[in-house]
Amino acid sequence: MEISNLPISPSIRSKLLSKGYTSLSSLSSISPSFLAQELSVKLEEAVEVLRAVSDTTTSKSAHIPNGIIPGAVTAWDMLSEEQMQRHISTGCEDLDAILGGGIHCKEVTEVGGVPGIGKTQLGIQLAVNVQIPVEYGGLGGKAVYIDTEGSFMAERAYQIAEGCIYDILDKFPSNSREFLSCKERLQVNNFLAGIFYFRICSYTEQIAVINYLENFLTEHGDVKLVIIDSVTFHFRQDFDDLAQRTRVLGGLSLRLMKLSKMFNLAVVLLNQVTTKFTDGSFQLTLALGDSWSHSCTNRIILHWNGNERCAYIEKSPSVASASAPYLVTGKGIRGINSNFKRARIM
Amino acid sequence: MANKLISQMGLPPSLSHVFSARNILTAKDALSLPETDLMALLDIDIALVRSAVASISEATCPPFQTGLALLEEKMKSGGHLSTLLPGLDNALCGGIPFGALTELVGPSGIGKTQFCLKLALLAALPECYGGLNGRVIYIDTESKFSSRRMIEIGEGSFPQIFRLQGLAQKMAGRIIVTRPTSISEFNDSLQQMKLTLLQNEVKLLIVDSIVALVCWDNEKGTISSRQSPLRGSLSFLKSIAEFSRVPVVVTNQVRSHSSDDTFHYIFKGHRKDTSNSERSESHLTAALGIQWAHAVTIRLIFEAHSGHRFIKVAKSPISPPVAFPFVVESSGITLLNQEGISVAGSEINAIRCKGCNILTQ
């Protein structure tokens, strides 16, 4: 990597080149005051340049096979960490099973489908399920819901929270002391108060809120889920320059991945569907293009299979591609079998 | 919020001078560029760019609310326009919601304009009769608005009100009809509307129908060019709805379901679906494509089959998929069955028109 690739401003770069500093090694043993004098810039700017140089050279030393690299972890440590991770249940047992427990934290999951298939329903269900207390098998965290289309309905969130609490109390009828204290927290109003809702009206605001999330999440440390519903809407309307759109989206997805790893939370992005011309015919595919399809860690497509709604895992680094049917009921997203169980008891 | 000026965001003066010198005046300009592009454009180092972007983002980001606060706000301000059709109101948890885009789609002559006329009347009625006591803006692109028919509906549904002298005139006086003849006229009237909606207490906006505008401008439209004239209007309609908390009702047309429309996902493979060839003769699909279908919040499909007409709640964040049989009478649309018939699966999205065409009966 040479001078031309350093992250410094163009005027300083041109000064370096005009004075003959063309490679990093030429800057490796210069003091800041000397450099400041040479380039006739301020001392602070010279310090910045040398810092940029040292940053790039330390990452180059990653090629040293024996050294312990700062910031890296061994695969064994990652495995033990992953096994202790809790997952966010989707409400449907079959879908949780094929996902390996539920939506993973520290990963970005993209969910897409045709209109009316249940993407917003799944989003609201996850925002409720993430708040299930740890004693009942959940994460006990809060949720950030970024709404770009205005599809979040508070009344529906109320219904889903009610249904979730009802099912928890059904499954854990124990009255022991530990559970009694949690039971007080199991109020619908608490669940609703644990959803932080942002209404976004343009792609500028969408970029702004994702940038702002870092500060927000530092303040609200108990947020364990960020949902964006939907990530596509504004980017399909106003962007004329598609190349710029791809770059901006790339920046967004990197930032979201960084947030998910830094704050140990799950990021779920809801996407729309479009038609693409491949193999001589039009096919349905998720919107925002091919470059975007690489940005997310996991990809789930919700589709109609005859008269049933199905979720298909199209892309995941850790689980196999599989399909699971699910229902959208008055209480939220549920599996096919859960209704039958209730019927038999009755 | 996107057009917020950087000069008013409280950045250190040296920084905001650099931004304005390079003609980056609003938040939109600054945030549309990746950070490295900004650094190259402004000639400042990356750490400064990052902190500037962070401050601009914080200033541009809208404030958040908790779900609980949202619910309480909705309880206070109503939030629905009741259609006076009990089954439909139950399914939609109160009626046509404020601040969202509701679409009525169906074949011609099925009753969409009748529904719109009744809604217009309901919004104009005083609150004691279940109305919103406000003005209604009716954008009529196909010259279908008939004031005589509307008064007839009023007399049929609320005989006691309309017998009062002068009330019919007052109600009709609250409904403002505009007839744009091109997309640009339509966009212009939308722009003006943003201000007048609040000033003049407009409580309902109806666009009947939105497709006609596209068809005028584009005779040889392919899928992409058909959507582009409407792109700006679509997000603008949605933002008007959100901003002024009024219900916006839009009518859409249908077109025939050709074999190109049976799109599948790549992972499903190519399946020979022989049943489709029989269905495609009488199956229709909503116009304006899938991008529009994503954008509307609630979709009500009007269709006809087995001798009856049905209103189906096809897409709604809050309702199960149900269909209500209805008839069109002198007093407007009446539901024949208030509980609705549950529709399973993807049938809810199908639009059928059997028995509508007198020539084939």
XYZ file of C-alpha atoms in Angstrom:
707
model
C 0.000 0.000 0.000
C 1.457 3.293 -1.006
C 0.862 6.919 -0.156
C -1.938 7.255 -2.667
C -4.052 4.799 -0.656
C -3.714 6.422 2.750
C -6.859 7.915 4.264
C -5.636 11.502 4.289
C -6.981 14.600 2.602
C -5.982 15.237 -1.016
C -4.046 18.446 -0.409
C -1.727 16.819 2.139
C -1.297 13.849 -0.132
C -0.218 16.036 -3.033
C 2.249 17.841 -0.759
C 3.782 14.513 0.301
C 4.126 13.376 -3.269
C 5.616 16.655 -4.445
C 8.257 16.453 -1.690
C 9.227 12.993 -2.811
C 7.600 10.760 -0.183
C 6.150 8.086 -2.371
C 6.230 4.991 -0.188
C 5.329 4.188 3.394
C 8.829 3.158 4.324
C 10.055 6.669 3.571
C 7.773 7.990 6.320
C 8.529 5.325 8.878
C 11.350 7.053 10.673
C 10.450 10.720 10.546
C 9.466 12.801 13.528
C 6.236 14.807 13.393
C 7.951 18.180 13.768
C 10.295 17.451 10.868
C 7.389 16.386 8.672
C 5.443 19.506 9.620
C 8.359 21.668 8.583
C 8.893 19.767 5.320
C 5.288 19.987 4.213
C 4.650 23.390 5.818
C 1.547 22.092 7.589
C 0.492 22.330 11.212
C 1.998 19.908 13.762
C -1.347 18.224 14.451
C -1.821 17.444 10.775
C 1.626 15.864 10.575
C 0.815 13.726 13.616
C -2.383 12.580 11.900
C -0.497 11.569 8.771
C 2.026 9.533 10.755
C -0.775 7.905 12.709
C -2.489 6.894 9.475
C 0.793 5.401 8.307
C 1.285 3.387 11.485
C -2.307 2.121 11.385
C -1.840 0.718 7.927
C 1.543 -0.827 8.706
C 0.327 -2.662 11.789
C -2.486 -4.281 9.817
C 0.069 -5.361 7.253
C 1.867 -7.304 9.934
C -1.115 -9.662 9.993
C 0.868 -11.705 7.547
C 3.320 -12.659 10.291
C 2.310 -16.237 11.056
C 3.529 -16.449 14.628
C 2.280 -13.184 16.062
C -0.894 -12.834 18.116
C -2.997 -10.295 16.260
C -4.708 -7.697 18.389
C -8.483 -7.996 18.242
C -8.651 -11.559 16.911
C -10.155 -14.549 18.752
C -9.582 -18.226 18.277
C -12.254 -20.368 16.685
C -12.632 -22.388 19.890
C -13.425 -19.266 21.903
C -15.954 -18.239 19.271
C -17.618 -21.639 19.488
C -18.026 -21.500 23.253
C -19.336 -17.964 22.944
C -21.831 -18.983 20.267
C -23.107 -21.889 22.315
C -23.934 -19.538 25.144
C -25.771 -17.160 22.831
C -29.484 -17.005 23.151
C -31.617 -16.720 20.084
C -34.761 -14.684 19.473
C -37.739 -16.957 18.941
C -39.929 -16.186 15.952
C -43.055 -17.663 17.527
C -43.153 -20.619 15.141
C -41.360 -23.709 16.470
C -40.610 -25.148 13.037
C -39.025 -21.906 11.891
C -36.991 -21.661 15.107
C -35.822 -25.230 14.574
C -34.518 -24.683 11.060
C -32.873 -21.424 12.157
C -30.968 -23.237 14.854
C -32.918 -21.795 17.760
C -34.144 -18.515 16.338
C -32.731 -15.258 15.015
C -29.040 -15.019 15.947
C -27.530 -12.100 17.769
C -24.376 -10.508 16.333
C -25.701 -11.211 12.832
C -27.676 -9.321 10.209
C -30.700 -11.245 8.938
C -32.665 -10.164 5.890
C -36.294 -11.217 5.499
C -38.076 -10.636 2.203
C -41.357 -11.537 0.556
C -44.299 -10.446 -1.565
C -46.722 -7.910 -0.122
C -49.129 -9.340 2.401
C -47.094 -12.404 3.318
C -46.334 -11.351 6.869
C -43.030 -9.475 6.960
C -44.290 -6.700 9.227
C -46.063 -9.318 11.345
C -42.773 -11.150 11.796
C -41.037 -7.884 12.616
C -43.548 -6.986 15.333
C -43.465 -10.563 16.667
C -39.684 -10.416 17.024
C -39.891 -7.007 18.708
C -42.213 -8.593 21.282
C -40.370 -11.908 21.648
C -37.012 -10.286 22.321
C -38.536 -8.881 25.515
C -39.476 -12.272 26.969
C -37.647 -12.413 30.324
C -34.560 -14.578 30.631
C -36.291 -16.845 33.160
C -38.776 -17.856 30.469
C -36.154 -18.581 27.863
C -35.970 -15.203 26.156
C -33.408 -12.430 26.021
C -35.087 -9.893 28.252
C -33.977 -7.072 25.990
C -35.650 -4.152 24.256
C -36.209 -3.499 20.559
C -35.664 -0.610 18.146
C -38.242 -0.543 15.339
C -37.327 1.702 12.410
C -40.439 2.125 10.276
C -39.988 3.530 6.766
C -43.408 2.698 5.371
C -45.805 3.406 8.191
C -46.903 -0.206 8.508
C -46.362 -0.535 12.252
C -49.737 -0.474 13.993
C -49.658 -0.047 17.740
C -52.935 -1.939 18.143
C -51.469 -4.958 16.389
C -48.386 -4.808 18.613
C -50.766 -4.831 21.583
C -52.522 -7.951 20.251
C -49.253 -9.741 19.620
C -47.844 -8.843 23.042
C -51.042 -10.070 24.660
C -50.879 -13.349 22.743
C -47.218 -13.824 23.643
C -47.823 -13.277 27.370
C -50.812 -15.607 27.286
C -48.752 -18.374 25.735
C -45.885 -17.912 28.193
C -48.183 -18.151 31.183
C -49.750 -21.193 29.557
C -46.405 -22.903 29.102
C -44.960 -22.007 32.514
C -47.859 -22.265 34.949
C -45.482 -22.546 37.882
C -46.149 -20.260 40.817
C -42.740 -20.489 42.465
C -41.141 -17.394 43.907
C -38.677 -16.732 41.047
C -41.468 -16.737 38.569
C -43.705 -14.493 40.622
C -41.336 -11.555 40.330
C -41.132 -12.032 36.570
C -44.866 -12.294 36.269
C -45.196 -8.689 37.323
C -42.986 -7.711 34.421
C -45.185 -9.661 32.039
C -47.560 -6.799 31.364
C -48.607 -5.795 27.880
C -47.842 -2.137 28.595
C -44.285 -3.010 29.616
C -43.771 -4.837 26.370
C -45.091 -1.898 24.376
C -42.908 0.506 26.309
C -39.900 -1.619 25.411
C -40.237 -0.944 21.684
C -38.429 2.227 20.548
C -40.147 3.423 17.401
C -38.580 5.695 14.753
C -40.665 6.859 11.804
C -38.479 7.598 8.816
C -39.746 9.606 5.849
C -36.810 9.705 3.450
C -33.560 7.907 2.739
C -31.628 10.774 4.295
C -33.393 10.149 7.580
C -32.757 6.433 7.175
C -29.014 7.020 6.840
C -29.127 9.516 9.699
C -30.876 7.147 12.094
C -28.454 4.314 11.384
C -25.559 6.690 12.053
C -27.229 7.919 15.222
C -27.924 4.387 16.504
C -24.401 4.075 17.848
C -25.001 6.863 20.351
C -28.525 5.670 21.058
C -27.429 2.104 21.773
C -24.689 3.295 24.104
C -27.349 5.108 26.105
C -29.900 2.278 25.991
C -27.744 -0.727 26.634
C -30.566 -3.222 26.967
C -31.612 -3.093 23.303
C -31.099 -6.521 21.782
C -32.865 -6.161 18.446
C -32.943 -3.587 15.667
C -35.603 -4.011 12.974
C -35.787 -1.914 9.820
C -39.165 -2.169 8.049
C -38.480 -1.929 5.224
C -34.948 -1.126 4.207
C -35.973 -0.815 0.548
C -38.831 1.611 0.370
C -37.039 4.944 0.189
C -34.145 3.625 -1.830
C -36.489 2.523 -4.582
C -38.301 5.842 -4.835
C -35.850 8.687 -4.970
C -32.481 7.390 -6.045
C -31.641 8.036 -9.669
C -27.947 7.215 -9.561
C -27.852 3.470 -9.015
C -24.098 3.310 -8.568
C -24.286 5.817 -5.741
C -27.175 3.871 -4.265
C -25.066 0.718 -4.192
C -22.250 2.558 -2.411
C -24.561 4.121 0.150
C -26.260 0.788 0.824
C -22.877 -0.863 1.203
C -21.936 1.702 3.815
C -25.246 1.131 5.616
C -24.853 -2.614 5.770
C -21.287 -2.353 7.081
C -22.417 0.000 9.781
C -25.266 -2.314 10.771
C -22.924 -5.275 10.968
C -20.555 -3.273 13.123
C -23.429 -2.289 15.431
C -24.595 -5.877 15.758
C -21.130 -7.087 16.746
C -20.316 -4.153 19.001
C -23.529 -4.222 21.017
C -24.227 -7.962 20.732
C -27.662 -7.544 19.195
C -29.587 -8.951 16.241
C -30.342 -6.805 13.213
C -33.332 -7.798 11.092
C -33.934 -6.051 7.765
C -37.237 -6.456 5.943
C -36.971 -6.246 2.176
C -39.376 -6.041 -0.747
C -39.569 -8.123 -3.869
C -38.937 -7.233 -7.496
C -38.656 -9.057 -10.796
C -35.341 -9.772 -12.430
C -34.645 -11.060 -15.891
C -32.488 -14.212 -15.583
C -32.185 -17.294 -17.770
C -34.514 -15.909 -20.337
C -37.463 -15.233 -18.061
C -38.569 -12.947 -15.294
C -37.939 -14.274 -11.825
C -38.928 -12.973 -8.432
C -36.074 -11.834 -6.318
C -35.430 -9.531 -3.387
C -34.994 -5.863 -4.198
C -31.935 -3.597 -4.027
C -29.771 -5.524 -6.422
C -27.043 -8.128 -6.452
C -24.447 -6.262 -4.405
C -26.894 -5.869 -1.551
C -27.617 -9.585 -1.531
C -24.063 -10.142 -0.347
C -24.308 -7.727 2.533
C -26.479 -9.711 4.897
C -25.352 -12.698 6.871
C -28.621 -14.605 6.645
C -31.460 -14.427 4.176
C -34.984 -15.714 4.714
C -37.618 -15.562 1.985
C -41.298 -15.719 2.947
C -43.425 -17.145 0.173
C -46.706 -18.838 -0.659
C -46.542 -22.587 -1.086
C -49.970 -23.390 -2.431
C -52.220 -22.070 0.309
C -49.629 -22.123 3.037
C -47.178 -19.463 4.084
C -43.633 -20.772 4.159
C -40.300 -19.421 5.245
C -37.304 -20.540 3.237
C -33.732 -20.019 4.431
C -31.949 -19.041 1.277
C -28.603 -18.112 2.714
C -26.960 -18.831 6.032
C -23.385 -19.620 7.037
C -24.388 -21.999 9.804
C -27.681 -23.734 8.991
C -28.805 -25.679 5.952
C -31.343 -24.353 3.430
C -34.722 -25.500 4.605
C -38.325 -24.486 4.514
C -40.856 -24.268 7.335
C -44.550 -23.419 7.186
C -45.972 -20.801 9.547
C -49.289 -19.126 10.299
C -50.257 -15.569 10.963
C -52.894 -15.738 13.694
C -54.648 -13.185 15.826
C -51.931 -13.712 18.424
C -49.083 -13.304 15.977
C -46.803 -15.708 14.139
C -47.322 -19.301 15.175
C -46.396 -22.727 13.897
C -48.751 -25.121 12.186
C -48.790 -27.588 15.078
C -49.377 -25.205 17.937
C -53.023 -24.823 17.008
C -53.569 -28.554 16.942
C -52.106 -28.970 20.402
C -54.553 -26.516 21.792
C -57.427 -28.204 20.002
C -56.588 -31.558 21.522
C -56.506 -30.195 25.065
C -59.893 -28.671 24.505
C -35.979 16.706 7.913
C -33.935 15.735 4.920
C -33.749 19.343 3.816
C -32.514 20.635 7.120
C -29.759 23.151 6.573
C -26.313 22.245 7.806
C -25.674 25.849 8.785
C -28.412 25.545 11.422
C -27.188 22.352 13.011
C -24.752 23.788 15.490
C -21.573 22.483 13.894
C -18.350 24.411 14.682
C -18.234 27.421 12.306
C -15.045 26.359 10.496
C -16.671 23.059 9.613
C -19.952 24.476 8.387
C -18.038 26.960 6.219
C -16.222 24.088 4.546
C -19.530 22.371 3.820
C -21.189 25.425 2.359
C -18.122 26.298 0.310
C -18.481 22.996 -1.502
C -22.219 23.515 -1.962
C -23.274 20.840 0.507
C -26.087 22.773 2.110
C -28.641 20.282 3.353
C -28.458 17.089 5.349
C -29.532 15.194 2.230
C -26.465 16.356 0.295
C -24.118 15.419 3.105
C -25.540 12.030 3.943
C -25.976 10.800 0.364
C -22.233 10.585 -0.091
C -20.036 7.883 1.415
C -17.532 9.188 3.958
C -14.517 8.786 1.722
C -16.185 10.842 -1.009
C -16.925 13.585 1.509
C -13.351 13.550 2.666
C -12.071 13.947 -0.876
C -14.586 16.680 -1.642
C -14.062 18.748 1.493
C -10.348 18.155 1.870
C -10.478 17.417 5.590
C -9.304 14.296 7.359
C -11.425 11.255 8.047
C -11.871 11.671 11.797
C -13.314 15.133 11.294
C -15.613 13.860 8.558
C -16.856 11.108 10.852
C -17.641 13.444 13.704
C -19.339 15.898 11.340
C -21.482 13.124 9.866
C -22.350 11.926 13.354
C -23.510 15.414 14.393
C -25.473 15.902 11.176
C -27.107 12.492 11.620
C -28.060 13.240 15.177
C -29.633 16.521 14.128
C -31.491 14.958 11.183
C -32.738 11.871 12.966
C -36.407 12.130 13.966
C -37.235 11.686 17.654
C -38.277 8.269 18.840
C -41.428 7.186 20.653
C -42.159 4.034 22.590
C -44.836 1.659 21.372
C -46.867 2.535 24.435
C -46.810 6.250 23.649
C -47.941 5.456 20.087
C -50.884 3.444 21.320
C -51.950 6.120 23.770
C -51.737 8.771 21.076
C -53.926 6.701 18.814
C -56.495 6.124 21.520
C -56.724 9.839 22.085
C -57.008 11.049 18.524
C -59.403 8.433 17.202
C -57.462 7.078 14.343
C -60.137 5.541 12.135
C -62.849 6.601 9.730
C -65.737 4.268 10.301
C -67.299 2.981 7.099
C -70.593 2.186 8.836
C -70.251 -1.363 7.520
C -69.908 -3.222 10.841
C -68.192 -6.317 9.450
C -65.553 -4.313 7.623
C -65.037 -1.955 10.545
C -64.453 -4.915 12.847
C -61.998 -6.475 10.470
C -60.075 -3.219 10.163
C -60.262 -2.556 13.920
C -62.305 0.601 13.603
C -62.354 1.523 9.940
C -60.105 3.185 7.388
C -56.997 4.174 9.390
C -55.612 7.691 9.554
C -52.158 8.337 8.242
C -52.023 5.328 5.927
C -52.680 4.590 2.292
C -55.721 2.392 1.640
C -56.171 0.964 -1.826
C -59.396 -0.200 -3.430
C -58.782 -2.428 -6.412
C -61.253 -4.260 -8.597
C -62.678 -4.629 -12.085
C -64.653 -1.786 -13.590
C -68.228 -1.329 -12.529
C -67.920 -3.288 -9.325
C -68.544 -0.521 -6.846
C -65.255 1.202 -6.007
C -66.506 4.697 -6.825
C -69.721 4.013 -4.896
C -67.600 3.140 -1.870
C -65.585 6.313 -2.289
C -68.704 8.451 -2.562
C -70.033 7.024 0.668
C -66.699 7.568 2.420
C -66.642 11.168 1.242
C -70.083 11.688 2.708
C -69.150 10.020 5.983
C -66.128 12.227 6.449
C -68.183 15.356 5.884
C -70.888 14.457 8.381
C -70.868 16.039 11.826
C -69.371 14.003 14.610
C -72.682 13.291 16.284
C -73.607 11.179 13.276
C -70.307 9.305 13.269
C -68.501 11.506 10.796
C -65.280 13.467 10.947
C -66.885 16.881 10.491
C -64.333 17.992 7.999
C -63.685 18.730 4.368
C -62.955 16.098 1.787
C -60.719 16.459 -1.244
C -61.810 14.172 -4.068
C -59.356 13.919 -6.953
C -61.414 12.612 -9.833
C -59.315 11.620 -12.824
C -61.970 9.809 -14.813
C -64.898 12.169 -14.298
C -66.818 9.622 -12.300
C -67.919 11.824 -9.449
C -71.660 12.291 -9.477
C -73.020 14.687 -6.883
C -76.530 13.554 -7.600
C -75.620 10.001 -6.748
C -73.911 11.171 -3.594
C -76.986 13.028 -2.397
C -79.006 9.926 -3.211
C -76.694 7.837 -1.036
C -76.999 10.418 1.709
C -80.771 10.408 1.581
C -80.805 6.628 1.627
C -78.410 6.164 4.551
C -79.249 9.126 6.741
C -82.811 10.118 5.886
C -83.294 12.083 9.088
C -80.266 14.292 8.485
C -80.877 15.012 4.880
C -84.441 16.051 5.430
C -83.140 18.957 7.523
C -83.063 21.954 5.312
C -79.760 23.176 4.122
C -77.825 20.270 5.555
C -77.505 18.537 2.211
C -76.086 21.722 0.752
C -73.675 22.110 3.661
C -72.448 18.535 3.356
C -72.032 18.767 -0.377
C -70.248 22.055 0.126
C -67.571 20.354 2.150
C -66.545 18.013 -0.619
C -64.046 19.564 -2.976
C -63.660 17.879 -6.349
C -60.668 18.482 -8.559
C -60.096 17.001 -12.014
C -56.427 17.037 -13.009
C -55.754 16.173 -16.616
C -52.111 15.201 -16.407
C -49.529 13.904 -13.989
C -47.887 17.280 -13.634
C -51.196 18.902 -12.699
C -51.764 16.130 -10.207
C -48.341 16.618 -8.644
C -48.891 20.368 -8.487
C -52.183 19.992 -6.673
C -50.557 17.544 -4.259
C -47.832 20.051 -3.476
C -50.357 22.762 -2.725
C -52.378 20.366 -0.675
C -49.694 19.811 1.889
C -50.348 23.224 3.381
C -54.071 23.445 2.852
C -54.761 20.092 4.459
C -54.071 21.470 7.882
C -55.368 24.970 7.341
C -58.716 23.974 5.912
C -59.430 21.018 8.159
C -59.427 18.440 5.428
C -60.185 15.082 6.925
C -60.079 12.736 3.930
C -58.265 12.552 0.608
C -59.597 10.314 -2.165
C -57.843 9.694 -5.488
C -60.139 7.973 -7.981
C -58.342 6.515 -9.840
C -54.601 6.787 -9.765
C -54.019 4.601 -12.807
C -55.693 6.899 -15.285
C -52.932 9.478 -14.806
C -50.291 6.995 -15.790
C -52.146 5.757 -18.822
C -52.463 9.244 -20.297
C -48.797 9.991 -20.229
C -47.605 6.623 -21.363
C -49.205 4.774 -24.199
C -46.455 2.332 -24.936
C -45.468 1.780 -21.364
C -43.182 -1.007 -20.322
C -43.163 -2.016 -16.692
C -40.364 0.306 -15.660
C -41.562 3.421 -17.416
C -45.060 2.902 -16.149
C -43.864 3.131 -12.616
C -41.489 6.055 -12.882
C -44.022 8.885 -13.290
C -45.761 7.753 -10.147
C -42.709 7.272 -7.977
C -42.574 10.816 -6.712
C -46.340 11.030 -6.242
C -46.418 7.798 -4.289
C -43.991 8.767 -1.565
C -45.511 12.226 -1.504
C -49.008 10.826 -0.947
C -47.694 8.686 1.855
C -45.883 11.561 3.473
C -49.008 13.758 3.228
C -50.969 11.011 4.933
C -48.424 10.683 7.740
C -47.819 14.366 8.164
C -51.430 15.440 8.437
C -52.842 12.200 9.883
C -55.662 11.948 7.348
C -56.837 8.757 5.684
C -55.897 8.559 2.018
C -57.971 6.279 -0.196
C -56.752 5.412 -3.686
C -58.566 3.446 -6.373
C -56.697 1.118 -8.668
C -57.722 -0.768 -11.779
C -57.093 -4.308 -12.936
C -55.501 -5.779 -15.966
C -55.617 -9.298 -17.271
C -53.347 -11.921 -15.849
C -51.003 -12.981 -18.600
C -48.641 -15.915 -18.315
C -45.723 -13.535 -17.716
C -47.245 -12.600 -14.411
C -46.849 -15.971 -12.756
C -43.448 -15.118 -11.414
C -41.646 -17.557 -9.204
C -38.588 -17.419 -7.030
C -35.463 -18.959 -8.449
C -35.250 -21.540 -5.709
C -38.675 -22.897 -6.549
C -37.514 -24.064 -9.936
C -39.580 -24.142 -13.083
C -42.794 -25.918 -12.382
C -45.338 -26.586 -15.073
C -48.492 -25.275 -13.514
C -51.252 -26.524 -15.789
C -54.036 -25.268 -13.568
C -52.953 -21.720 -14.308
C -53.965 -21.846 -17.943
C -57.605 -22.339 -17.000
C -57.517 -19.682 -14.348
C -55.796 -17.052 -16.442
C -58.849 -16.545 -18.591
C -60.898 -15.176 -15.764
C -58.108 -14.063 -13.434
C -57.134 -10.480 -13.178
C -54.368 -8.738 -11.387
C -54.039 -5.272 -9.933
C -52.438 -2.662 -12.158
C -49.281 -0.717 -11.255
C -47.223 -3.739 -10.335
C -45.561 -5.127 -7.301
C -43.778 -1.981 -6.146
C -47.134 -0.257 -5.694
C -48.505 -3.342 -3.931
C -45.697 -3.071 -1.393
C -46.287 0.611 -0.840
C -49.956 0.561 0.152
C -50.771 -0.189 3.734
C -54.208 -1.710 3.279
C -55.539 -3.319 0.137
C -59.251 -4.004 -0.290
C -60.033 -6.159 -3.301
C -63.472 -5.900 -4.902
C -64.313 -8.953 -6.958
C -67.230 -10.905 -8.316
C -67.755 -14.640 -8.590
C -70.473 -17.213 -8.100
C -73.084 -14.572 -8.616
C -72.029 -12.342 -5.729
C -69.708 -9.436 -5.192
C -67.122 -9.531 -2.417
C -64.904 -7.102 -0.582
C -61.736 -8.887 0.492
C -59.246 -7.557 2.988
C -56.169 -8.679 1.117
C -53.348 -6.813 2.761
C -53.606 -5.308 6.186
C -51.275 -5.275 9.170
C -54.125 -5.800 11.533
C -56.783 -7.994 9.953
C -57.098 -11.674 9.115
C -57.923 -12.500 5.482
C -61.720 -12.262 5.210
C -64.195 -11.649 2.432
C -67.558 -9.924 2.776
C -70.321 -10.333 0.206
C -71.948 -6.999 -0.674
C -74.513 -5.362 -2.886
C -74.820 -1.833 -4.207
C -78.128 -0.225 -3.319
C -79.544 3.240 -3.442
C -78.036 3.936 -0.049
C -74.592 2.869 -1.145
C -72.783 -0.379 -0.407
C -74.316 -2.799 2.080
C -72.687 -5.939 3.400
C -74.761 -9.089 3.213
C -72.786 -10.935 5.867
C -71.212 -9.108 8.792
C -68.918 -11.881 9.986
C -67.120 -12.337 6.736
C -65.912 -15.515 5.145
C -62.414 -16.596 5.994
C -60.237 -16.967 2.947
C -57.316 -19.337 3.128
C -53.972 -18.884 1.547
C -53.061 -16.980 -1.530
C -56.668 -16.937 -2.748
C -56.992 -13.670 -0.851
C -54.903 -11.944 -3.500
C -56.853 -13.275 -6.498
C -59.243 -10.975 -8.323
C -62.035 -12.668 -10.195
C -64.687 -11.260 -12.416
C -67.008 -14.092 -13.359
C -70.580 -13.239 -13.971
C -69.865 -9.562 -14.467
C -69.945 -9.549 -18.226
C -73.459 -9.731 -19.562
C -72.204 -10.784 -22.962
C -70.875 -14.111 -21.660
C -73.800 -15.055 -19.470
